[in-house]
Structure formats: structure tokens, C-alpha cells
Amino acid sequence: MNRLQHIRGHMLADKNMNIATTLPSPLTTHVLNAAQGVPGANMTISLHRLNPISSEWYLLTTGITDDDGRCPGLITKESFIAGVYKMHFETGKYWDALGETCFYPYVEVIFTISDPSQKYHVPLLLSRFSYSTYRGS
Amino acid sequence: MGSSAKSSSPITTHVLNTGDGVPAARVALSLHRLDPRMAIWSLITIGNTNEDGRCPGLITRDAFTPGLYKIRFETGQYWESLGQSSFYPYVEIVFTISDADQSCHVPLLVSRYSYSTYRGS
């Protein structure tokens, strides 16, 4: 049975399932521990959207990266409107759990979504003393 | 601020435009320190990068105490001045200074769709 058939089977079996949860988030992230060459697992992250009228950040989602350094289900297609977003990564706590210090207590990446019909990938490549990010696919 | 203070700022930065392979000149930036009691950011300095992408005189040795610091780079404005859009309206780098006897270099390598930073010397 291929993956699509597997998912379809679940959906037909449970009519109460929220179909939106099976659709991939249009915004994804991936945390890589570049120093050790492993995914950045068990890192707490949060997604926020800027309210352009009040200039305040509105918390949309909090999550923890899985063993692959990913965090599925960040946002639904319906909630993904154009605007300025912020991804907050708890990098200090991540390295602390590994028994190490980190130059960055947290990392925030602020980015602009102008076309919410596209997919956006906002990864974080991280070590104790450096990090990088890019717009991926 | 005297030139001796500028040359000895214990926090330095260097902004590079990696998209075009040039220093990022005239990028507005600001340095802030977190007030631990009130949990708010205090503005220390506002400046612009020079033709070499550097901004001397960010902070004096006397003012350089341990704590959390933040540099905010107005990269969106920079790309706009070049007639281009960017994925990031601005970049903020938050870092911890535990030993105020050392100097700390916080460069920013930036393109329209990526950026990186590291703790340098």
C-alpha cells in the first residue's frame, strides 16, 4: 500500500478526522546541528505573526522539533495569510540540554510572506557559535 | 566620541552583501542591552555601516558589562535602497556576553534570501 492509499484509508475510517491536519503546513522548518552533523531534535520553537496595526507579535503555534529536527503542522493553509512572521528557536535551552553553552540564548528569524499560495521553508543551521538560515523549498 | 574609543569598541560587526560580493554599506543598525530587572531592551547605539560594511564605536569598554545584547540590522531598508526585495524585513542577532574582558565580533553575511552569523574575533 503506498502512502496516499494509507492516508486515504485513515480518512475514510474516521469521518471526524480534521482533514486539515493531514495536509502539510505551507510553512516548514528544519533545525540542523551543524556542529555535530545531526538534526536539531527536541528544540522548542514558536511561530508568531506581526499585527501591523498594533505592531505586536501574535503567537500562532508552539512546538518541539522531532528526531529529524522538523516540526510538522506549524500552520494551516487557512491561517497562512500574507504578513510578517517570526520563528523563535530556543537555541540556548537546546545546547544546555546537551551540556554545552551557546553564544545565542535564542534565535529569531523574521520574514515576510507576500504570496501565501507558495510554500516556504525556513531552516536553521546551528552550532554553538554560529547559525545561518535561508529561504528554502 | 574620541577615535581611541572607536577603535577599541569591544563589540564590532561587519556586514557583507554575499549576493553581490561586496561590503554592505550604509546599513542602519542598533545595539541594545537587555535590562535583566525590567526585561526590556535598552538602546545603546544607533549607527550605519561605512563603505567597508563596518560600524566603529558601537560601545565603550566602560559600558561593556556582561549580559544579553542584541544588534538589529535594517537589512530590508538596505535591499530596498538597491531596488530589490528581501525575504527578511530586518535581522536581529541576540547574543550573550559572559566575560566582558574579551572582545566580540558579530558579523552578518546577508543576501536577499539568506543570512548567517558567527562569533568572531
GROMACS .gro file of C-alpha atoms in nm:
model
  258
    1MET     CA    1   0.000   0.000   0.000
    2ASN     CA    2   0.152   0.334  -0.091
    3ARG     CA    3   0.147   0.633   0.139
    4LEU     CA    4  -0.151   0.805  -0.026
    5GLN     CA    5  -0.360   0.490  -0.002
    6HIS     CA    6  -0.260   0.460   0.360
    7ILE     CA    7  -0.372   0.817   0.439
    8ARG     CA    8  -0.694   0.775   0.243
    9GLY     CA    9  -0.769   0.467   0.443
   10HIS     CA   10  -0.737   0.661   0.767
   11MET     CA   11  -0.954   0.946   0.638
   12LEU     CA   12  -1.234   0.716   0.527
   13ALA     CA   13  -1.220   0.523   0.851
   14ASP     CA   14  -1.262   0.828   1.073
   15LYS     CA   15  -1.509   1.077   0.929
   16ASN     CA   16  -1.449   1.305   1.226
   17MET     CA   17  -1.083   1.347   1.144
   18ASN     CA   18  -0.993   1.708   1.072
   19ILE     CA   19  -0.876   1.681   0.714
   20ALA     CA   20  -0.668   1.996   0.758
   21THR     CA   21  -0.434   1.811   0.993
   22THR     CA   22  -0.335   1.569   0.717
   23LEU     CA   23  -0.243   1.849   0.478
   24PRO     CA   24   0.116   1.966   0.508
   25SER     CA   25   0.181   2.308   0.657
   26PRO     CA   26   0.266   2.568   0.388
   27LEU     CA   27   0.543   2.685   0.621
   28THR     CA   28   0.806   2.440   0.739
   29THR     CA   29   1.133   2.449   0.924
   30HIS     CA   30   1.428   2.216   0.979
   31VAL     CA   31   1.685   2.256   1.253
   32LEU     CA   32   2.029   2.112   1.188
   33ASN     CA   33   2.302   2.087   1.448
   34ALA     CA   34   2.582   2.163   1.206
   35ALA     CA   35   2.849   2.124   1.472
   36GLN     CA   36   2.767   1.760   1.537
   37GLY     CA   37   2.619   1.671   1.200
   38VAL     CA   38   2.282   1.569   1.339
   39PRO     CA   39   1.927   1.703   1.324
   40GLY     CA   40   1.844   1.952   1.599
   41ALA     CA   41   1.593   1.738   1.786
   42ASN     CA   42   1.379   1.839   2.084
   43MET     CA   43   1.421   2.213   2.032
   44THR     CA   44   1.130   2.430   2.136
   45ILE     CA   45   1.019   2.668   1.863
   46SER     CA   46   0.731   2.910   1.820
   47LEU     CA   47   0.571   3.087   1.525
   48HIS     CA   48   0.433   3.439   1.553
   49ARG     CA   49   0.264   3.684   1.317
   50LEU     CA   50   0.301   4.060   1.340
   51ASN     CA   51  -0.019   4.258   1.385
   52PRO     CA   52   0.050   4.551   1.151
   53ILE     CA   53  -0.193   4.780   1.332
   54SER     CA   54  -0.072   4.730   1.689
   55SER     CA   55   0.287   4.628   1.595
   56GLU     CA   56   0.253   4.341   1.840
   57TRP     CA   57   0.351   3.980   1.783
   58TYR     CA   58   0.068   3.730   1.796
   59LEU     CA   59   0.165   3.375   1.895
   60LEU     CA   60   0.034   3.121   1.644
   61THR     CA   61   0.199   2.793   1.735
   62THR     CA   62   0.450   2.642   1.972
   63GLY     CA   63   0.613   2.311   1.907
   64ILE     CA   64   0.914   2.091   1.961
   65THR     CA   65   1.128   1.958   1.678
   66ASP     CA   66   1.114   1.583   1.627
   67ASP     CA   67   1.407   1.344   1.593
   68ASP     CA   68   1.459   1.468   1.240
   69GLY     CA   69   1.473   1.831   1.353
   70ARG     CA   70   1.138   1.910   1.192
   71CYS     CA   71   0.812   2.041   1.332
   72PRO     CA   72   0.512   1.947   1.116
   73GLY     CA   73   0.183   2.128   1.146
   74LEU     CA   74   0.321   2.477   1.208
   75ILE     CA   75   0.028   2.649   1.042
   76THR     CA   76  -0.281   2.563   0.838
   77LYS     CA   77  -0.337   2.688   0.486
   78GLU     CA   78  -0.634   2.892   0.610
   79SER     CA   79  -0.430   3.074   0.873
   80PHE     CA   80  -0.138   3.137   0.641
   81ILE     CA   81  -0.211   3.493   0.528
   82ALA     CA   82   0.031   3.748   0.388
   83GLY     CA   83   0.227   3.934   0.653
   84VAL     CA   84   0.542   3.945   0.864
   85TYR     CA   85   0.615   3.631   1.063
   86LYS     CA   86   0.872   3.538   1.326
   87MET     CA   87   1.012   3.196   1.406
   88HIS     CA   88   1.164   3.176   1.755
   89PHE     CA   89   1.413   2.895   1.826
   90GLU     CA   90   1.514   2.812   2.185
   91THR     CA   91   1.879   2.751   2.095
   92GLY     CA   92   2.021   2.826   2.443
   93LYS     CA   93   1.799   2.564   2.606
   94TYR     CA   94   1.885   2.320   2.326
   95TRP     CA   95   2.259   2.337   2.388
   96ASP     CA   96   2.202   2.346   2.763
   97ALA     CA   97   2.028   2.009   2.738
   98LEU     CA   98   2.340   1.880   2.564
   99GLY     CA   99   2.555   2.011   2.850
  100GLU     CA  100   2.701   2.296   2.644
  101THR     CA  101   2.686   2.673   2.638
  102CYS     CA  102   2.574   2.869   2.335
  103PHE     CA  103   2.655   3.222   2.222
  104TYR     CA  104   2.290   3.272   2.123
  105PRO     CA  105   2.027   3.238   2.401
  106TYR     CA  106   1.767   3.216   2.126
  107VAL     CA  107   1.741   3.281   1.754
  108GLU     CA  108   1.459   3.472   1.593
  109VAL     CA  109   1.412   3.477   1.218
  110ILE     CA  110   1.173   3.745   1.095
  111PHE     CA  111   1.049   3.706   0.740
  112THR     CA  112   0.787   3.844   0.502
  113ILE     CA  113   0.522   3.627   0.339
  114SER     CA  114   0.399   3.816   0.036
  115ASP     CA  115   0.241   3.524  -0.152
  116PRO     CA  116   0.076   3.273   0.084
  117SER     CA  117  -0.009   3.041  -0.206
  118GLN     CA  118   0.359   2.942  -0.216
  119LYS     CA  119   0.540   2.706   0.018
  120TYR     CA  120   0.809   2.848   0.242
  121HIS     CA  121   1.087   2.661   0.419
  122VAL     CA  122   1.279   2.843   0.694
  123PRO     CA  123   1.560   2.615   0.816
  124LEU     CA  124   1.816   2.688   1.086
  125LEU     CA  125   2.169   2.553   1.064
  126LEU     CA  126   2.319   2.592   1.406
  127SER     CA  127   2.633   2.547   1.609
  128ARG     CA  128   2.726   2.687   1.949
  129PHE     CA  129   2.887   2.994   1.794
  130SER     CA  130   2.720   3.040   1.456
  131TYR     CA  131   2.396   3.000   1.268
  132SER     CA  132   2.255   3.050   0.924
  133THR     CA  133   1.917   3.046   0.761
  134TYR     CA  134   1.783   3.072   0.409
  135ARG     CA  135   1.456   3.063   0.222
  136GLY     CA  136   1.425   2.706   0.102
  137SER     CA  137   1.162   2.493  -0.064
  138MET     CA  138   3.329   6.003   2.091
  139GLY     CA  139   3.708   6.008   2.054
  140SER     CA  140   3.884   5.798   1.791
  141SER     CA  141   4.053   5.590   2.061
  142ALA     CA  142   3.714   5.482   2.187
  143LYS     CA  143   3.601   5.396   1.835
  144SER     CA  144   3.899   5.175   1.766
  145SER     CA  145   3.859   4.986   2.090
  146SER     CA  146   3.488   4.906   2.092
  147PRO     CA  147   3.470   4.557   2.244
  148ILE     CA  148   3.174   4.474   2.018
  149THR     CA  149   3.234   4.501   1.647
  150THR     CA  150   3.036   4.399   1.343
  151HIS     CA  151   3.088   4.360   0.969
  152VAL     CA  152   2.804   4.334   0.722
  153LEU     CA  153   2.874   4.160   0.394
  154ASN     CA  154   2.640   4.152   0.095
  155THR     CA  155   2.702   3.795  -0.016
  156GLY     CA  156   2.458   3.829  -0.302
  157ASP     CA  157   2.680   4.082  -0.476
  158GLY     CA  158   3.012   4.001  -0.309
  159VAL     CA  159   3.061   4.347  -0.159
  160PRO     CA  160   3.058   4.506   0.185
  161ALA     CA  161   2.708   4.620   0.276
  162ALA     CA  162   2.750   4.995   0.314
  163ARG     CA  163   2.505   5.233   0.479
  164VAL     CA  164   2.311   4.965   0.661
  165ALA     CA  165   2.135   5.119   0.959
  166LEU     CA  166   2.184   4.921   1.277
  167SER     CA  167   2.134   4.949   1.651
  168LEU     CA  168   2.289   4.784   1.956
  169HIS     CA  169   2.075   4.707   2.260
  170ARG     CA  170   2.132   4.553   2.600
  171LEU     CA  171   1.867   4.363   2.792
  172ASP     CA  172   1.790   4.511   3.132
  173PRO     CA  173   1.754   4.191   3.339
  174ARG     CA  174   1.544   4.353   3.611
  175MET     CA  175   1.284   4.504   3.382
  176ALA     CA  176   1.318   4.252   3.096
  177ILE     CA  177   1.325   4.529   2.838
  178TRP     CA  178   1.584   4.622   2.577
  179SER     CA  179   1.780   4.943   2.630
  180LEU     CA  180   1.917   5.116   2.322
  181ILE     CA  181   2.294   5.170   2.346
  182THR     CA  182   2.391   5.294   1.999
  183ILE     CA  183   2.245   5.369   1.660
  184GLY     CA  184   2.470   5.381   1.357
  185ASN     CA  185   2.526   5.296   0.993
  186THR     CA  186   2.785   5.073   0.835
  187ASN     CA  187   3.056   5.256   0.645
  188GLU     CA  188   3.182   5.179   0.292
  189ASP     CA  189   3.360   4.874   0.430
  190GLY     CA  190   3.044   4.742   0.595
  191ARG     CA  191   3.177   4.817   0.944
  192CYS     CA  192   3.044   5.037   1.224
  193PRO     CA  193   3.316   5.150   1.466
  194GLY     CA  194   3.238   5.283   1.810
  195LEU     CA  195   2.943   5.059   1.894
  196ILE     CA  196   3.014   5.060   2.267
  197THR     CA  197   3.282   5.180   2.507
  198ARG     CA  198   3.486   4.947   2.725
  199ASP     CA  199   3.331   5.104   3.034
  200ALA     CA  200   2.976   5.038   2.919
  201PHE     CA  201   3.054   4.682   2.815
  202THR     CA  202   2.915   4.471   3.100
  203PRO     CA  203   2.813   4.104   3.095
  204GLY     CA  204   2.460   4.040   2.981
  205LEU     CA  205   2.237   3.982   2.681
  206TYR     CA  206   2.293   4.207   2.380
  207LYS     CA  207   2.108   4.247   2.053
  208ILE     CA  208   2.212   4.400   1.722
  209ARG     CA  209   1.931   4.487   1.485
  210PHE     CA  210   2.030   4.531   1.120
  211GLU     CA  211   1.790   4.717   0.889
  212THR     CA  212   1.853   4.481   0.601
  213GLY     CA  213   1.511   4.529   0.442
  214GLN     CA  214   1.580   4.900   0.403
  215TYR     CA  215   1.923   4.818   0.263
  216TRP     CA  216   1.788   4.595  -0.013
  217GLU     CA  217   1.513   4.845  -0.084
  218SER     CA  218   1.777   5.116  -0.138
  219LEU     CA  219   1.925   4.884  -0.402
  220GLY     CA  220   1.584   4.848  -0.566
  221GLN     CA  221   1.537   4.489  -0.453
  222SER     CA  222   1.305   4.297  -0.226
  223SER     CA  223   1.421   4.068   0.051
  224PHE     CA  224   1.275   3.780   0.246
  225TYR     CA  225   1.379   3.941   0.577
  226PRO     CA  226   1.250   4.290   0.675
  227TYR     CA  227   1.532   4.309   0.931
  228VAL     CA  228   1.775   4.082   1.114
  229GLU     CA  229   1.820   4.068   1.488
  230ILE     CA  230   2.106   3.878   1.646
  231VAL     CA  231   2.081   3.819   2.019
  232PHE     CA  232   2.394   3.705   2.199
  233THR     CA  233   2.533   3.650   2.548
  234ILE     CA  234   2.842   3.822   2.685
  235SER     CA  235   2.964   3.639   2.994
  236ASP     CA  236   3.321   3.772   3.002
  237ALA     CA  237   3.343   4.148   2.949
  238ASP     CA  238   3.723   4.132   2.933
  239GLN     CA  239   3.707   3.980   2.586
  240SER     CA  240   3.615   4.144   2.258
  241CYS     CA  241   3.339   4.009   2.044
  242HIS     CA  242   3.292   4.027   1.667
  243VAL     CA  243   2.936   3.972   1.539
  244PRO     CA  244   2.942   3.976   1.157
  245LEU     CA  245   2.641   3.938   0.931
  246LEU     CA  246   2.665   3.779   0.588
  247VAL     CA  247   2.343   3.861   0.409
  248SER     CA  248   2.176   3.808   0.074
  249ARG     CA  249   1.816   3.868  -0.029
  250TYR     CA  250   1.713   3.517   0.077
  251SER     CA  251   1.967   3.405   0.337
  252TYR     CA  252   2.190   3.521   0.616
  253SER     CA  253   2.446   3.383   0.854
  254THR     CA  254   2.641   3.499   1.153
  255TYR     CA  255   2.914   3.366   1.377
  256ARG     CA  256   3.109   3.469   1.680
  257GLY     CA  257   3.438   3.602   1.551
  258SER     CA  258   3.738   3.776   1.693
   0.00000   0.00000   0.00000
